[in-house]
mmCIF file with all atom_site columns, C-alpha atoms in Angstrom:
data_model
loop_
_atom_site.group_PDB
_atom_site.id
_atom_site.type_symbol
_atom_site.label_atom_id
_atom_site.label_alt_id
_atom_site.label_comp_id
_atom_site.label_asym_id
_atom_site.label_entity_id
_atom_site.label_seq_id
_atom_site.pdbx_PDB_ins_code
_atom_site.Cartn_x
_atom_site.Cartn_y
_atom_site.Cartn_z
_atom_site.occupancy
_atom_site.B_iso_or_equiv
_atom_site.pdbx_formal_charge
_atom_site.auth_seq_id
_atom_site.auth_comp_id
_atom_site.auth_asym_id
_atom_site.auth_atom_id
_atom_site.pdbx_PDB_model_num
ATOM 1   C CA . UNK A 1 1   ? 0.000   0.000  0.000  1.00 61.00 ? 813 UNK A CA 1
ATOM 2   C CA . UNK A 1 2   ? 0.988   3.840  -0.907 1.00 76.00 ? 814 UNK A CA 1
ATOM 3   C CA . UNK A 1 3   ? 1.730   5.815  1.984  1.00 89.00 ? 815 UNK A CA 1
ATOM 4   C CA . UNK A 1 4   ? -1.199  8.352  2.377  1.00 95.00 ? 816 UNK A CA 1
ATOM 5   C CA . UNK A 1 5   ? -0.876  12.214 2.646  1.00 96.00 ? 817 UNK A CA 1
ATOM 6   C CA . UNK A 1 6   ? -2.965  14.913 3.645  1.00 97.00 ? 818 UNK A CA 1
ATOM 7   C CA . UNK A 1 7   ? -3.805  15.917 0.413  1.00 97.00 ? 819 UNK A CA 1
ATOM 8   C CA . UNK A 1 8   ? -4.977  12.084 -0.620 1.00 97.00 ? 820 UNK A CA 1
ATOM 9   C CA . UNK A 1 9   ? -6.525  12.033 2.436  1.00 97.00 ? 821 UNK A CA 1
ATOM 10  C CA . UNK A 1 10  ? -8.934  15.410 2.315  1.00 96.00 ? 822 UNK A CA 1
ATOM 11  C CA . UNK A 1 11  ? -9.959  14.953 -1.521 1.00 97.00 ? 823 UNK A CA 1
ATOM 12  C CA . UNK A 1 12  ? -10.951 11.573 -0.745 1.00 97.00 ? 824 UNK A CA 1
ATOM 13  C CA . UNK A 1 13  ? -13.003 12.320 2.048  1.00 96.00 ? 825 UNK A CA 1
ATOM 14  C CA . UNK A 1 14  ? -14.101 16.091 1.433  1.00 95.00 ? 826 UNK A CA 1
ATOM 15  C CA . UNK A 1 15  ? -13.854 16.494 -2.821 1.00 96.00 ? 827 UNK A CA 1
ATOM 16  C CA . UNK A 1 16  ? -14.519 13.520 -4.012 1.00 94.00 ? 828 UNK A CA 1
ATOM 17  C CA . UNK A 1 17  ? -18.439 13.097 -3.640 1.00 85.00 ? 829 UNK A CA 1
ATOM 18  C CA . UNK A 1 18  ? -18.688 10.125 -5.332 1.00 92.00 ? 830 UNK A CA 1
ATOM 19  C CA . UNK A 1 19  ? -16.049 7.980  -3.010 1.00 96.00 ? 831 UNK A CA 1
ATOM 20  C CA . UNK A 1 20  ? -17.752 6.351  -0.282 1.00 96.00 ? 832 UNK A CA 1
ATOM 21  C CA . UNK A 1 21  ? -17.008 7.719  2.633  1.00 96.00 ? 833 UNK A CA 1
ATOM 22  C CA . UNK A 1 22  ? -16.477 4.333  4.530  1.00 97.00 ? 834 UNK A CA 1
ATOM 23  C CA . UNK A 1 23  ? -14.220 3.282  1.588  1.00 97.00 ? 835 UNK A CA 1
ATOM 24  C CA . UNK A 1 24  ? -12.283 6.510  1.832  1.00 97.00 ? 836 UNK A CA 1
ATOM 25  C CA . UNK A 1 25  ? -11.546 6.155  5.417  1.00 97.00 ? 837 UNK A CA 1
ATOM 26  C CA . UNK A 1 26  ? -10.531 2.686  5.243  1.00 97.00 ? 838 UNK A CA 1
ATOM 27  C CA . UNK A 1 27  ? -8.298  3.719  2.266  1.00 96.00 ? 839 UNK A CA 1
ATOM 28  C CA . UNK A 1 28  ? -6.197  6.234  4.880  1.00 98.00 ? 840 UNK A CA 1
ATOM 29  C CA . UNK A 1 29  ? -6.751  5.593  8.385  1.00 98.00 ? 841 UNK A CA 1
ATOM 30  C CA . UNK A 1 30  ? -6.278  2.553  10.634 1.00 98.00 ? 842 UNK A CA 1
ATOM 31  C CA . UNK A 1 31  ? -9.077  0.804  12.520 1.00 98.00 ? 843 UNK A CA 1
ATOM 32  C CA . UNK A 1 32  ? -7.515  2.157  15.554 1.00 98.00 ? 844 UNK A CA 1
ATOM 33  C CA . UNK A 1 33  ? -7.362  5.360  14.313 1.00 98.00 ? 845 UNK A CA 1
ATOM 34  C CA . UNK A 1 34  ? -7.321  8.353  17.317 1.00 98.00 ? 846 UNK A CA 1
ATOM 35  C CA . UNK A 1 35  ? -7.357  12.153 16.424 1.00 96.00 ? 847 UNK A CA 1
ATOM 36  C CA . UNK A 1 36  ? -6.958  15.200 18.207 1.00 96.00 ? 848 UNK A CA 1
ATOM 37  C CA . UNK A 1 37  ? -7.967  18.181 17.176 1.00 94.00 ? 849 UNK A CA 1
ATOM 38  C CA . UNK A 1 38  ? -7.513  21.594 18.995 1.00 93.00 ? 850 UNK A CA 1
ATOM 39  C CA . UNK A 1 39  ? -7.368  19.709 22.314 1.00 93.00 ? 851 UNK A CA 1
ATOM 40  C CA . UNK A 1 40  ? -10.292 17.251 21.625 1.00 94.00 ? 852 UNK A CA 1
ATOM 41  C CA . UNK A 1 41  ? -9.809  13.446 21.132 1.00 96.00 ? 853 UNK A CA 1
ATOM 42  C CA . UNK A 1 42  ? -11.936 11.414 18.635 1.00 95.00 ? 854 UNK A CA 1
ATOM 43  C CA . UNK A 1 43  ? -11.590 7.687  18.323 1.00 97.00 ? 855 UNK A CA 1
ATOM 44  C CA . UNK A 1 44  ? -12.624 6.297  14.846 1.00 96.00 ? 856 UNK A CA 1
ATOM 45  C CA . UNK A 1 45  ? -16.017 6.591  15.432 1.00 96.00 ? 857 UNK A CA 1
ATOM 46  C CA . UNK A 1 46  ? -16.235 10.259 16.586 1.00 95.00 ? 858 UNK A CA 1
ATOM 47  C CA . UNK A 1 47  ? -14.078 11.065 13.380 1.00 95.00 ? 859 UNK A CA 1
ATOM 48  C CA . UNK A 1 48  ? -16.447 9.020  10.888 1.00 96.00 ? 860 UNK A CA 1
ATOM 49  C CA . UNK A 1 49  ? -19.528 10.898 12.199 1.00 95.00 ? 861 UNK A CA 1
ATOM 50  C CA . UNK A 1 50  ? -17.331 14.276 12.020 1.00 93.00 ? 862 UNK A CA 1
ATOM 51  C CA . UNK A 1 51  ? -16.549 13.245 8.508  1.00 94.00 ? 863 UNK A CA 1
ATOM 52  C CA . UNK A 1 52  ? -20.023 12.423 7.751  1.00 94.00 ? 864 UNK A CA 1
ATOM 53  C CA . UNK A 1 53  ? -21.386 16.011 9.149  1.00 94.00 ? 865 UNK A CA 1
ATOM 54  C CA . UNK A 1 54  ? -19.169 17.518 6.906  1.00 92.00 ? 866 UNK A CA 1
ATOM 55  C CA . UNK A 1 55  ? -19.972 16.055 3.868  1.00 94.00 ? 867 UNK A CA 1
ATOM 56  C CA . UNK A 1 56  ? -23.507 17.373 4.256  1.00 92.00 ? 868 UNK A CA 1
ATOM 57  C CA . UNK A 1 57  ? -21.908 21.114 4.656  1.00 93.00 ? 869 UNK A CA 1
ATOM 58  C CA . UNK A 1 58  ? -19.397 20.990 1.994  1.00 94.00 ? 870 UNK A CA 1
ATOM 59  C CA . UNK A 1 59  ? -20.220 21.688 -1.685 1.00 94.00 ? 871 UNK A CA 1
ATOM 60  C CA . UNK A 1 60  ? -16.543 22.218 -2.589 1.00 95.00 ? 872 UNK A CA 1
ATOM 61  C CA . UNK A 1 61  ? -13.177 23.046 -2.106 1.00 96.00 ? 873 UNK A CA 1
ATOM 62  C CA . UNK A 1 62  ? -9.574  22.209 -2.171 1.00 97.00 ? 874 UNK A CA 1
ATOM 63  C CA . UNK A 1 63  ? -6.250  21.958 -0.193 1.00 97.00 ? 875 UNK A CA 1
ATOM 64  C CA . UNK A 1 64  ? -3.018  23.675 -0.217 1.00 98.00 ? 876 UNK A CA 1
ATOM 65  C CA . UNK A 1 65  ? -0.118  22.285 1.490  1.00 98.00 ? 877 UNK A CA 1
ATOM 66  C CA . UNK A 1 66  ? 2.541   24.705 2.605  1.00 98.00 ? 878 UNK A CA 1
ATOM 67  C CA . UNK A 1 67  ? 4.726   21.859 3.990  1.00 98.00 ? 879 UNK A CA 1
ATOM 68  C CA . UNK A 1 68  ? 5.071   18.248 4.683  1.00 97.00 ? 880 UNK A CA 1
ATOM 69  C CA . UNK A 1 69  ? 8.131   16.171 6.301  1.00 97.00 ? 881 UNK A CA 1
ATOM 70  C CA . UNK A 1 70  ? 8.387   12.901 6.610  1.00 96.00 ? 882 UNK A CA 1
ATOM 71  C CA . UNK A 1 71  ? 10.950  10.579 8.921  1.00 96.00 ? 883 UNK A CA 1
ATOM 72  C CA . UNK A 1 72  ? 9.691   6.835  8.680  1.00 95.00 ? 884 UNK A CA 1
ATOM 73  C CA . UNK A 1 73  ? 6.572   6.323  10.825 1.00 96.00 ? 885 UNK A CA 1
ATOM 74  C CA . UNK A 1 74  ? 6.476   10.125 11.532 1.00 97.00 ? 886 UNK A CA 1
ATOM 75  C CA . UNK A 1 75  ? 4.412   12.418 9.449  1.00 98.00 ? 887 UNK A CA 1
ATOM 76  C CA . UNK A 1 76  ? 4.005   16.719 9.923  1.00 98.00 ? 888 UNK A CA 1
ATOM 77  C CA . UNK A 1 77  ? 2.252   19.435 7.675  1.00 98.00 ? 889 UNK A CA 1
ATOM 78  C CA . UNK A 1 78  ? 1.462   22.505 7.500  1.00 98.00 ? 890 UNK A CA 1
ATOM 79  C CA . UNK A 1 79  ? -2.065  22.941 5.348  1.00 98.00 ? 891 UNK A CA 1
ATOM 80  C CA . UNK A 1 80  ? -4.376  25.133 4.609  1.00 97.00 ? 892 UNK A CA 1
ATOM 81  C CA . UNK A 1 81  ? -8.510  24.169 3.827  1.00 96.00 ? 893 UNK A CA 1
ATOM 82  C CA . UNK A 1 82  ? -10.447 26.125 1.444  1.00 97.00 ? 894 UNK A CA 1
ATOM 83  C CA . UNK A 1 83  ? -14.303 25.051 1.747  1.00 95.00 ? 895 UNK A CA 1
ATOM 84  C CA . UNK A 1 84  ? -17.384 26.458 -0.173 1.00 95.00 ? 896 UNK A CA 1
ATOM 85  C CA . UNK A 1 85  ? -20.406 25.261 2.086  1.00 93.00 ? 897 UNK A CA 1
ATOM 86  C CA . UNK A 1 86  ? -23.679 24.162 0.167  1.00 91.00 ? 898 UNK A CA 1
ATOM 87  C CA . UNK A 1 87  ? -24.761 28.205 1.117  1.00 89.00 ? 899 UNK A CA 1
ATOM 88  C CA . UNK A 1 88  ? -22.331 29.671 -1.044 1.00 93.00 ? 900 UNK A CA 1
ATOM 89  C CA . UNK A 1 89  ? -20.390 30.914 1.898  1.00 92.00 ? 901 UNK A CA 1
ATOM 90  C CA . UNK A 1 90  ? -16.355 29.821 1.857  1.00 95.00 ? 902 UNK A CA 1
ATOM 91  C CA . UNK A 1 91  ? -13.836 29.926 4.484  1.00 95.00 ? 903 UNK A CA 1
ATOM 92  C CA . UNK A 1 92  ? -10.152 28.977 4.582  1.00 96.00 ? 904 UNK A CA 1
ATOM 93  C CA . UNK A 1 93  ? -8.697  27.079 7.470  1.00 95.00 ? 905 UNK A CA 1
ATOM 94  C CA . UNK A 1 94  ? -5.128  26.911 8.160  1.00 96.00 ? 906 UNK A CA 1
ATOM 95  C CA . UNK A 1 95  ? -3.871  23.445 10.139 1.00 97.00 ? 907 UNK A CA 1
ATOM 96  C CA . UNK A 1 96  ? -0.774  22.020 11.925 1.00 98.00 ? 908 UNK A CA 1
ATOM 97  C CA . UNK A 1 97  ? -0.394  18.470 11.976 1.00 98.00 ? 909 UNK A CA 1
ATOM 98  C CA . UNK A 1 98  ? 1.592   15.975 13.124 1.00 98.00 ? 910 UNK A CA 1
ATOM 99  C CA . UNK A 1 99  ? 1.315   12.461 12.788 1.00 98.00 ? 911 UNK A CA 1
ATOM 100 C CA . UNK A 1 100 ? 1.919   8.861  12.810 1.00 98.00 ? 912 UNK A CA 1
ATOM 101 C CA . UNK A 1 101 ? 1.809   6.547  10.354 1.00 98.00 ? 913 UNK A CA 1
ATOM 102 C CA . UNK A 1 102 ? 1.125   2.341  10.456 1.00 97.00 ? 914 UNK A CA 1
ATOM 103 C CA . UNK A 1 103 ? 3.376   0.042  8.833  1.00 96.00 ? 915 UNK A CA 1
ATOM 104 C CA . UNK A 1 104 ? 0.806   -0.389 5.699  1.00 96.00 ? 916 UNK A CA 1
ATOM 105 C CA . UNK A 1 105 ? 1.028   3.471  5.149  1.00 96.00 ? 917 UNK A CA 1
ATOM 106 C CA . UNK A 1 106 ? -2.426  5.078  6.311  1.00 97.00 ? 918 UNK A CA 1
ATOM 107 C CA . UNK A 1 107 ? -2.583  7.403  9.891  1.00 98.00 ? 919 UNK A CA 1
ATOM 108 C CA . UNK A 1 108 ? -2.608  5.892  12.851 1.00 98.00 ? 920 UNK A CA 1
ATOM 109 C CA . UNK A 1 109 ? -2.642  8.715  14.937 1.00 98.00 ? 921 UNK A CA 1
ATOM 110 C CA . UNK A 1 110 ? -2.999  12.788 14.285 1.00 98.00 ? 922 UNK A CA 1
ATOM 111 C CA . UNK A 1 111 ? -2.516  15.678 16.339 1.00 98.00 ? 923 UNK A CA 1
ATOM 112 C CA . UNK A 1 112 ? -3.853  19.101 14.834 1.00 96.00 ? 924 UNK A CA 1
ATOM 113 C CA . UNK A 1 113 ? -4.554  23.098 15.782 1.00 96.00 ? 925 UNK A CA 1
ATOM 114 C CA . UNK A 1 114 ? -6.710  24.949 13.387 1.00 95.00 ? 926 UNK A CA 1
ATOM 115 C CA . UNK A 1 115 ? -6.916  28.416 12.761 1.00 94.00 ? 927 UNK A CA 1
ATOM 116 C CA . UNK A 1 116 ? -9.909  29.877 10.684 1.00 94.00 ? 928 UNK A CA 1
ATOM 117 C CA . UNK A 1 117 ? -7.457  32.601 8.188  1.00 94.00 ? 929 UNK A CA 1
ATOM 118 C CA . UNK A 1 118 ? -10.593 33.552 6.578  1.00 92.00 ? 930 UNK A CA 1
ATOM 119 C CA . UNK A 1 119 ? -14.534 33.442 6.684  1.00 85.00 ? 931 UNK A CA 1
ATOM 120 C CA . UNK A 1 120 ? -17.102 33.055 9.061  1.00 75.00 ? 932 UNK A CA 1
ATOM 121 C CA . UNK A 1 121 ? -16.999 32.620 12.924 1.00 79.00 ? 933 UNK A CA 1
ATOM 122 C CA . UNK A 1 122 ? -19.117 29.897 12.946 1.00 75.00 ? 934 UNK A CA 1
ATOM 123 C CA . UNK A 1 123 ? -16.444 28.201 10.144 1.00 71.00 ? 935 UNK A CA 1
ATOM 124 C CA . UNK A 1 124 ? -13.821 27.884 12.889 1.00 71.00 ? 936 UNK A CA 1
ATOM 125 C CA . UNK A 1 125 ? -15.530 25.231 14.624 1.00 70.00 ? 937 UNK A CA 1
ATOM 126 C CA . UNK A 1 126 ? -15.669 22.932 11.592 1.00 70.00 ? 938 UNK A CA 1
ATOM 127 C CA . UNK A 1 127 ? -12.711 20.972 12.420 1.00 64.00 ? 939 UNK A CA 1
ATOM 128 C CA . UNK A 1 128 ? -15.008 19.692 15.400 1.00 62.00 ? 940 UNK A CA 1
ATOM 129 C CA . UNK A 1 129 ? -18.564 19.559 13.874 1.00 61.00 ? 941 UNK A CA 1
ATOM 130 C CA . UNK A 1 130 ? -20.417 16.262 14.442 1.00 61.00 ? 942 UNK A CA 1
#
């Protein structure tokens, strides 16, 4: 198996409408996937219900990474989100991530803070919607 990415990852679950969205998570994260996001831990559950909430916001959108290391299980970015929700209203969402990786390639494990760069108020809570 490929090694995932961020940007493989957010296409396939946020851009790519058509993809399944169980399919999609299988394709990049573990089953014992954990995620932490601006202080909040989701198991894989939490994180397939956040995905799924999003979904039904998101009409479109695309990702920009700034920067990306990697040293063998160990994965960090630096990304920013731009989303168009179904309203017409868009908002861009910068995120610092760091991560690990299993043996087959897909996350294990990822530790983020989000910062809304542009757009609503409201949009700065996305990262935690459910």
């Amino acid at each position: 198996m490929t090694q995932t990415d961020i940007t493989r990852a957010i296409n396939d679950l946020l851009f790519t409408p058509g993809l399944d969205l169980a399919e999609a998570i299988d394709r990049h994260f573990t089953p014992d996937y954990r995620q932490r996001t601006n202080g909040v831990w989701s198991d894989r559950a939490d994180f397939t219900q956040h995905m799924t909430r999003l979904r039904s916001l998101v009409r479109s959108g695309h990702i920009e990474v700034h920067e990306e290391l990697r040293d063998g299980p160990k994965y960090a970015d630096r990304h920013t989100v731009t989303i168009t929700l179904h309203g017409g209203r868009t908002s861009r969402t910068e995120v610092y991530l760091f991560a690990q990786l299993a043996p087959d390639g897909r996350f294990r494990r990822v530790e983020e803070t989000t910062l809304l760069v542009d757009g609503h108020a409201d949009d700065g809570n996305l990262g935690l919607v459910k």
